[in-house]
PDB file of C-alpha atoms in Angstrom:
ATOM      1  CA  MET K   3     -26.056  -3.263   3.568  1.00 90.00           C
ATOM      2  CA  GLU K   4     -29.626  -2.289   2.922  1.00 96.00           C
ATOM      3  CA  ILE K   5     -31.796   0.425   1.454  1.00 97.00           C
ATOM      4  CA  VAL K   6     -33.897   2.389   3.941  1.00 98.00           C
ATOM      5  CA  PRO K   7     -36.894   4.117   2.295  1.00 97.00           C
ATOM      6  CA  SER K   8     -37.445   7.721   3.347  1.00 95.00           C
ATOM      7  CA  LEU K   9     -41.134   8.517   3.629  1.00 95.00           C
ATOM      8  CA  LEU K  10     -40.434  12.209   2.970  1.00 90.00           C
ATOM      9  CA  SER K  11     -40.790  11.396  -0.732  1.00 92.00           C
ATOM     10  CA  ALA K  12     -43.797   9.088  -0.405  1.00 93.00           C
ATOM     11  CA  ASP K  13     -47.285   9.991  -1.599  1.00 93.00           C
ATOM     12  CA  PHE K  14     -49.021  10.772   1.701  1.00 90.00           C
ATOM     13  CA  THR K  15     -52.438  10.298   0.098  1.00 92.00           C
ATOM     14  CA  ARG K  16     -51.404   6.660  -0.455  1.00 94.00           C
ATOM     15  CA  LEU K  17     -49.084   6.218   2.508  1.00 94.00           C
ATOM     16  CA  ARG K  18     -50.453   2.845   3.623  1.00 95.00           C
ATOM     17  CA  GLU K  19     -50.001   1.417   0.130  1.00 96.00           C
ATOM     18  CA  GLU K  20     -46.515   2.878  -0.256  1.00 97.00           C
ATOM     19  CA  ILE K  21     -45.364   1.403   3.058  1.00 97.00           C
ATOM     20  CA  ASP K  22     -46.866  -1.963   2.148  1.00 97.00           C
ATOM     21  CA  ALA K  23     -45.056  -1.877  -1.211  1.00 97.00           C
ATOM     22  CA  VAL K  24     -41.572  -1.321   0.197  1.00 98.00           C
ATOM     23  CA  GLU K  25     -42.185  -3.830   2.980  1.00 97.00           C
ATOM     24  CA  LYS K  26     -43.160  -6.466   0.405  1.00 97.00           C
ATOM     25  CA  ALA K  27     -40.058  -5.525  -1.595  1.00 97.00           C
ATOM     26  CA  GLY K  28     -37.880  -6.360   1.403  1.00 97.00           C
ATOM     27  CA  ALA K  29     -37.453  -3.171   3.433  1.00 98.00           C
ATOM     28  CA  THR K  30     -36.880  -3.730   7.153  1.00 98.00           C
ATOM     29  CA  ARG K  31     -36.658  -0.061   8.199  1.00 98.00           C
ATOM     30  CA  LEU K  32     -38.329   3.246   7.406  1.00 98.00           C
ATOM     31  CA  HIS K  33     -36.665   6.651   7.690  1.00 97.00           C
ATOM     32  CA  LEU K  34     -38.859   9.460   9.012  1.00 96.00           C
ATOM     33  CA  ASP K  35     -37.648  13.003   8.340  1.00 93.00           C
ATOM     34  CA  VAL K  36     -38.824  15.357  11.072  1.00 93.00           C
ATOM     35  CA  MET K  37     -38.324  19.049  10.196  1.00 82.00           C
ATOM     36  CA  ASP K  38     -39.440  22.080  12.183  1.00 72.00           C
ATOM     37  CA  GLY K  39     -38.934  25.023   9.845  1.00 70.00           C
ATOM     38  CA  HIS K  40     -36.242  26.423  12.182  1.00 73.00           C
ATOM     39  CA  PHE K  41     -33.246  24.082  12.175  1.00 72.00           C
ATOM     40  CA  VAL K  42     -33.966  23.403   8.492  1.00 77.00           C
ATOM     41  CA  PRO K  43     -36.108  25.446   6.062  1.00 72.00           C
ATOM     42  CA  ASN K  44     -38.980  23.006   5.795  1.00 75.00           C
ATOM     43  CA  ILE K  45     -41.772  21.550   7.946  1.00 70.00           C
ATOM     44  CA  THR K  46     -42.761  17.889   7.758  1.00 84.00           C
ATOM     45  CA  ILE K  47     -44.218  15.396  10.225  1.00 84.00           C
ATOM     46  CA  GLY K  48     -44.916  15.294  13.955  1.00 89.00           C
ATOM     47  CA  PRO K  49     -45.381  12.494  16.487  1.00 94.00           C
ATOM     48  CA  PHE K  50     -49.019  11.880  15.502  1.00 93.00           C
ATOM     49  CA  ILE K  51     -47.902  10.846  11.986  1.00 93.00           C
ATOM     50  CA  VAL K  52     -45.298   8.511  13.474  1.00 96.00           C
ATOM     51  CA  GLU K  53     -48.009   7.040  15.669  1.00 96.00           C
ATOM     52  CA  ALA K  54     -50.217   6.421  12.630  1.00 95.00           C
ATOM     53  CA  ILE K  55     -47.345   4.752  10.782  1.00 96.00           C
ATOM     54  CA  ARG K  56     -46.547   2.630  13.837  1.00 97.00           C
ATOM     55  CA  ARG K  57     -50.120   1.331  13.963  1.00 95.00           C
ATOM     56  CA  HIS K  58     -49.797   0.151  10.391  1.00 94.00           C
ATOM     57  CA  THR K  59     -46.345  -1.459  10.288  1.00 97.00           C
ATOM     58  CA  GLY K  60     -43.930  -3.431  12.407  1.00 97.00           C
ATOM     59  CA  LEU K  61     -40.905  -2.154  10.471  1.00 98.00           C
ATOM     60  CA  HIS K  62     -38.106  -0.467  12.412  1.00 98.00           C
ATOM     61  CA  LEU K  63     -38.872   3.260  12.513  1.00 98.00           C
ATOM     62  CA  GLU K  64     -35.946   5.664  12.673  1.00 98.00           C
ATOM     63  CA  SER K  65     -36.982   9.256  13.396  1.00 97.00           C
ATOM     64  CA  HIS K  66     -34.443  11.799  12.183  1.00 96.00           C
ATOM     65  CA  LEU K  67     -34.991  14.953  14.243  1.00 96.00           C
ATOM     66  CA  MET K  68     -33.940  17.927  12.131  1.00 90.00           C
ATOM     67  CA  ILE K  69     -35.215  20.299  14.778  1.00 89.00           C
ATOM     68  CA  THR K  70     -34.109  22.949  17.249  1.00 87.00           C
ATOM     69  CA  ASN K  71     -34.103  21.817  20.901  1.00 90.00           C
ATOM     70  CA  PRO K  72     -34.487  18.101  20.109  1.00 92.00           C
ATOM     71  CA  GLU K  73     -34.466  17.246  23.816  1.00 93.00           C
ATOM     72  CA  GLN K  74     -38.010  18.622  24.060  1.00 93.00           C
ATOM     73  CA  PHE K  75     -39.338  16.136  21.518  1.00 94.00           C
ATOM     74  CA  ILE K  76     -37.458  12.916  22.226  1.00 96.00           C
ATOM     75  CA  GLU K  77     -40.159  11.496  24.494  1.00 97.00           C
ATOM     76  CA  PRO K  78     -43.128  12.277  22.204  1.00 97.00           C
ATOM     77  CA  PHE K  79     -41.454  10.607  19.230  1.00 97.00           C
ATOM     78  CA  ILE K  80     -40.515   7.501  21.210  1.00 98.00           C
ATOM     79  CA  LYS K  81     -43.999   7.242  22.696  1.00 97.00           C
ATOM     80  CA  ALA K  82     -45.343   7.518  19.158  1.00 97.00           C
ATOM     81  CA  GLY K  83     -43.414   4.399  18.186  1.00 97.00           C
ATOM     82  CA  SER K  84     -39.894   5.364  17.083  1.00 98.00           C
ATOM     83  CA  ASP K  85     -37.362   2.547  17.490  1.00 98.00           C
ATOM     84  CA  THR K  86     -34.353   4.794  16.840  1.00 98.00           C
ATOM     85  CA  VAL K  87     -34.159   8.546  17.413  1.00 98.00           C
ATOM     86  CA  VAL K  88     -31.389  10.381  15.604  1.00 97.00           C
ATOM     87  CA  ILE K  89     -30.304  13.881  16.655  1.00 97.00           C
ATOM     88  CA  HIS K  90     -27.929  16.387  15.079  1.00 95.00           C
ATOM     89  CA  ILE K  91     -24.594  17.299  16.573  1.00 96.00           C
ATOM     90  CA  GLU K  92     -25.388  20.786  15.253  1.00 95.00           C
ATOM     91  CA  SER K  93     -28.627  21.170  17.241  1.00 92.00           C
ATOM     92  CA  SER K  94     -28.187  19.208  20.475  1.00 91.00           C
ATOM     93  CA  GLN K  95     -27.017  21.242  23.450  1.00 91.00           C
ATOM     94  CA  ASP K  96     -25.925  18.126  25.362  1.00 95.00           C
ATOM     95  CA  VAL K  97     -25.447  15.042  23.210  1.00 94.00           C
ATOM     96  CA  VAL K  98     -24.706  12.575  26.010  1.00 95.00           C
ATOM     97  CA  ARG K  99     -27.717  13.759  28.025  1.00 95.00           C
ATOM     98  CA  ASP K 100     -29.960  13.331  24.994  1.00 96.00           C
ATOM     99  CA  PHE K 101     -28.575   9.852  24.288  1.00 96.00           C
ATOM    100  CA  ASN K 102     -29.257   8.832  27.871  1.00 96.00           C
ATOM    101  CA  THR K 103     -32.831  10.111  27.613  1.00 97.00           C
ATOM    102  CA  ILE K 104     -33.414   8.195  24.391  1.00 97.00           C
ATOM    103  CA  ARG K 105     -32.126   4.943  25.875  1.00 97.00           C
ATOM    104  CA  GLN K 106     -33.994   5.365  29.153  1.00 97.00           C
ATOM    105  CA  LEU K 107     -37.189   5.624  27.115  1.00 98.00           C
ATOM    106  CA  GLY K 108     -36.407   2.367  25.340  1.00 97.00           C
ATOM    107  CA  ALA K 109     -35.108   3.457  21.920  1.00 98.00           C
ATOM    108  CA  LYS K 110     -31.729   3.415  20.206  1.00 98.00           C
ATOM    109  CA  ALA K 111     -29.741   6.665  20.130  1.00 98.00           C
ATOM    110  CA  GLY K 112     -28.281   7.999  16.898  1.00 97.00           C
ATOM    111  CA  LEU K 113     -26.125  10.980  15.953  1.00 98.00           C
ATOM    112  CA  VAL K 114     -26.211  12.956  12.681  1.00 97.00           C
ATOM    113  CA  ILE K 115     -23.493  15.061  11.083  1.00 97.00           C
ATOM    114  CA  ASN K 116     -24.090  17.578   8.280  1.00 95.00           C
ATOM    115  CA  PRO K 117     -21.734  17.964   5.290  1.00 95.00           C
ATOM    116  CA  PRO K 118     -20.015  21.193   6.479  1.00 95.00           C
ATOM    117  CA  THR K 119     -19.414  19.915  10.022  1.00 96.00           C
ATOM    118  CA  PRO K 120     -15.906  18.552  10.693  1.00 97.00           C
ATOM    119  CA  PHE K 121     -15.701  14.881  11.610  1.00 97.00           C
ATOM    120  CA  ALA K 122     -13.710  15.888  14.708  1.00 97.00           C
ATOM    121  CA  ASP K 123     -16.893  17.383  16.169  1.00 97.00           C
ATOM    122  CA  ILE K 124     -18.485  13.943  16.560  1.00 97.00           C
ATOM    123  CA  GLU K 125     -15.422  11.887  17.474  1.00 96.00           C
ATOM    124  CA  PRO K 126     -15.803  12.395  21.257  1.00 96.00           C
ATOM    125  CA  TYR K 127     -19.328  10.937  21.116  1.00 96.00           C
ATOM    126  CA  LEU K 128     -18.865   7.877  18.911  1.00 96.00           C
ATOM    127  CA  GLU K 129     -18.372   5.538  21.864  1.00 95.00           C
ATOM    128  CA  PHE K 130     -21.825   6.487  23.170  1.00 94.00           C
ATOM    129  CA  ILE K 131     -23.971   5.981  20.046  1.00 96.00           C
ATOM    130  CA  ASP K 132     -26.082   3.148  18.647  1.00 97.00           C
ATOM    131  CA  HIS K 133     -26.299   4.626  15.158  1.00 97.00           C
ATOM    132  CA  LEU K 134     -24.419   7.175  13.009  1.00 98.00           C
ATOM    133  CA  LEU K 135     -26.095   9.080  10.178  1.00 98.00           C
ATOM    134  CA  VAL K 136     -23.855  10.943   7.738  1.00 98.00           C
ATOM    135  CA  MET K 137     -25.743  13.535   5.690  1.00 95.00           C
ATOM    136  CA  THR K 138     -24.661  13.590   2.047  1.00 95.00           C
ATOM    137  CA  VAL K 139     -26.811  16.639   1.293  1.00 92.00           C
ATOM    138  CA  ASN K 140     -27.568  19.701   3.371  1.00 88.00           C
ATOM    139  CA  PRO K 141     -30.759  18.763   5.219  1.00 77.00           C
ATOM    140  CA  GLY K 142     -34.136  20.296   4.523  1.00 67.00           C
ATOM    141  CA  PHE K 143     -35.386  19.016   1.177  1.00 68.00           C
ATOM    142  CA  GLY K 144     -35.517  15.770  -0.772  1.00 65.00           C
ATOM    143  CA  GLY K 145     -34.288  15.278  -4.315  1.00 68.00           C
ATOM    144  CA  GLN K 146     -30.895  16.972  -3.910  1.00 76.00           C
ATOM    145  CA  LYS K 147     -27.656  15.925  -5.600  1.00 88.00           C
ATOM    146  CA  MET K 148     -25.285  13.877  -3.451  1.00 90.00           C
ATOM    147  CA  ILE K 149     -22.267  15.685  -1.995  1.00 90.00           C
ATOM    148  CA  LYS K 150     -19.848  12.814  -2.588  1.00 91.00           C
ATOM    149  CA  GLU K 151     -17.085  14.391  -0.495  1.00 95.00           C
ATOM    150  CA  ALA K 152     -19.295  13.842   2.549  1.00 95.00           C
ATOM    151  CA  LEU K 153     -18.748  10.101   2.107  1.00 96.00           C
ATOM    152  CA  ASP K 154     -15.216  10.648   3.442  1.00 96.00           C
ATOM    153  CA  LYS K 155     -16.835  10.819   6.889  1.00 97.00           C
ATOM    154  CA  VAL K 156     -18.101   7.258   6.420  1.00 97.00           C
ATOM    155  CA  VAL K 157     -14.529   6.100   5.817  1.00 97.00           C
ATOM    156  CA  LEU K 158     -13.327   7.989   8.902  1.00 98.00           C
ATOM    157  CA  ALA K 159     -16.128   6.527  11.025  1.00 98.00           C
ATOM    158  CA  LYS K 160     -15.587   2.913   9.965  1.00 97.00           C
ATOM    159  CA  PRO K 161     -12.934   2.038  12.600  1.00 97.00           C
ATOM    160  CA  TYR K 162     -15.228   3.413  15.322  1.00 97.00           C
ATOM    161  CA  SER K 163     -18.158   1.481  13.881  1.00 97.00           C
ATOM    162  CA  LYS K 164     -16.181  -1.747  14.116  1.00 97.00           C
ATOM    163  CA  LYS K 165     -14.926  -0.967  17.617  1.00 97.00           C
ATOM    164  CA  TYR K 166     -18.255   0.102  19.135  1.00 97.00           C
ATOM    165  CA  GLY K 167     -20.656  -1.909  16.979  1.00 97.00           C
ATOM    166  CA  PHE K 168     -22.891   0.798  15.507  1.00 98.00           C
ATOM    167  CA  PRO K 169     -24.108   0.926  11.882  1.00 98.00           C
ATOM    168  CA  ILE K 170     -23.243   3.826   9.581  1.00 98.00           C
ATOM    169  CA  GLU K 171     -26.070   5.266   7.513  1.00 98.00           C
ATOM    170  CA  ILE K 172     -26.013   7.904   4.785  1.00 97.00           C
ATOM    171  CA  ASP K 173     -28.856  10.159   3.699  1.00 94.00           C
ATOM    172  CA  GLY K 174     -29.056  12.356   0.638  1.00 89.00           C
ATOM    173  CA  GLY K 175     -28.807  12.122  -3.129  1.00 89.00           C
ATOM    174  CA  VAL K 176     -29.001   8.334  -3.341  1.00 94.00           C
ATOM    175  CA  ASN K 177     -30.161   7.017  -6.698  1.00 93.00           C
ATOM    176  CA  ILE K 178     -29.327   4.277  -9.173  1.00 93.00           C
ATOM    177  CA  ASP K 179     -26.123   6.123 -10.146  1.00 92.00           C
ATOM    178  CA  THR K 180     -24.827   6.966  -6.655  1.00 94.00           C
ATOM    179  CA  VAL K 181     -25.814   3.923  -4.604  1.00 93.00           C
ATOM    180  CA  THR K 182     -22.512   2.252  -5.509  1.00 93.00           C
ATOM    181  CA  ASN K 183     -20.588   5.253  -4.128  1.00 93.00           C
ATOM    182  CA  ALA K 184     -22.342   4.726  -0.813  1.00 93.00           C
ATOM    183  CA  LYS K 185     -21.527   1.032  -0.853  1.00 93.00           C
ATOM    184  CA  ASN K 186     -17.854   1.582  -1.702  1.00 94.00           C
ATOM    185  CA  ALA K 187     -17.456   4.025   1.180  1.00 95.00           C
ATOM    186  CA  GLY K 188     -18.478   1.280   3.609  1.00 95.00           C
ATOM    187  CA  THR K 189     -22.022   2.369   4.397  1.00 96.00           C
ATOM    188  CA  ASP K 190     -24.289  -0.119   6.176  1.00 97.00           C
ATOM    189  CA  LEU K 191     -27.664   1.613   5.715  1.00 98.00           C
ATOM    190  CA  ILE K 192     -28.561   3.770   2.720  1.00 97.00           C
ATOM    191  CA  VAL K 193     -31.531   6.125   2.917  1.00 97.00           C
ATOM    192  CA  ALA K 194     -33.350   6.632  -0.384  1.00 95.00           C
ATOM    193  CA  GLY K 195     -36.397   8.845  -0.847  1.00 93.00           C
ATOM    194  CA  SER K 196     -37.014  10.150  -4.340  1.00 92.00           C
ATOM    195  CA  ALA K 197     -35.254   7.139  -5.871  1.00 94.00           C
ATOM    196  CA  VAL K 198     -37.811   4.843  -4.212  1.00 97.00           C
ATOM    197  CA  PHE K 199     -41.050   6.824  -4.322  1.00 94.00           C
ATOM    198  CA  SER K 200     -40.860   9.490  -7.043  1.00 85.00           C
ATOM    199  CA  ASN K 201     -42.536   7.690  -9.948  1.00 87.00           C
ATOM    200  CA  GLY K 202     -45.234   5.798  -8.069  1.00 88.00           C
ATOM    201  CA  LYS K 203     -43.463   2.436  -8.279  1.00 94.00           C
ATOM    202  CA  PRO K 204     -41.826   1.978  -4.873  1.00 97.00           C
ATOM    203  CA  PHE K 205     -41.796  -1.829  -5.035  1.00 97.00           C
ATOM    204  CA  ASP K 206     -39.915  -1.895  -8.348  1.00 97.00           C
ATOM    205  CA  ASN K 207     -37.597   0.969  -7.413  1.00 96.00           C
ATOM    206  CA  PHE K 208     -36.637  -0.582  -4.080  1.00 97.00           C
ATOM    207  CA  LYS K 209     -35.894  -3.887  -5.804  1.00 96.00           C
ATOM    208  CA  THR K 210     -33.798  -2.200  -8.501  1.00 96.00           C
ATOM    209  CA  LEU K 211     -31.702  -0.257  -5.984  1.00 95.00           C
ATOM    210  CA  THR K 212     -31.198  -3.328  -3.805  1.00 96.00           C
ATOM    211  CA  GLU K 213     -30.181  -5.479  -6.750  1.00 94.00           C
ATOM    212  CA  LYS K 214     -27.615  -2.919  -7.896  1.00 91.00           C
ATOM    213  CA  LEU K 215     -26.311  -2.559  -4.350  1.00 88.00           C
ATOM    214  CA  HIS K 216     -25.611  -6.273  -4.079  1.00 84.00           C
ATOM    215  CA  ARG K 217     -24.514  -6.780  -7.676  1.00 79.00           C
ATOM    216  CA  GLU K 218     -21.674  -4.276  -7.900  1.00 57.00           C
TER     217      GLU K 218
END
């Protein structure tokens, strides 16, 4: 189990320093929230930002494509330096095709499920994935309260995770009070944005979350 800092909540005027801080604190991955203003009501980063981050760090970069027509942007994000590309079951028109494209371009292929979406919608695809991301908020904005019922999908996915060897990640509402809920559900990777970056002390916050995760 590990904490994965989400740069959505980082101070972009100090991005280099913030990345350095979480890397020194022990982070091995960074979560990059890509929003287009259509699939979700917000606009964030594009491939050129991923490319800039890639030039600065060797950490594993997972690009979470919260966008309409993700197939059009898979290649640009991988060329920019993404190690894992994660697409939504709710936005992909052909999940298996998109997974094949991601792998052919040299990255790992991940699938995301939103809180209202039934787990049955992703079951047919779990044998094809490298990574599963369970949203524990409705995507679009950071700082939301965790929808704890969404963690039931982690429990349902665990047998598939063991059978096919993919990690289960959650994203949304993680803080010092909810990180244990994520752990108890069986989550492998835990995305944290505001809880890491909100007060300008990402090193200390990452350490505190990690210590609680492994203490309880």
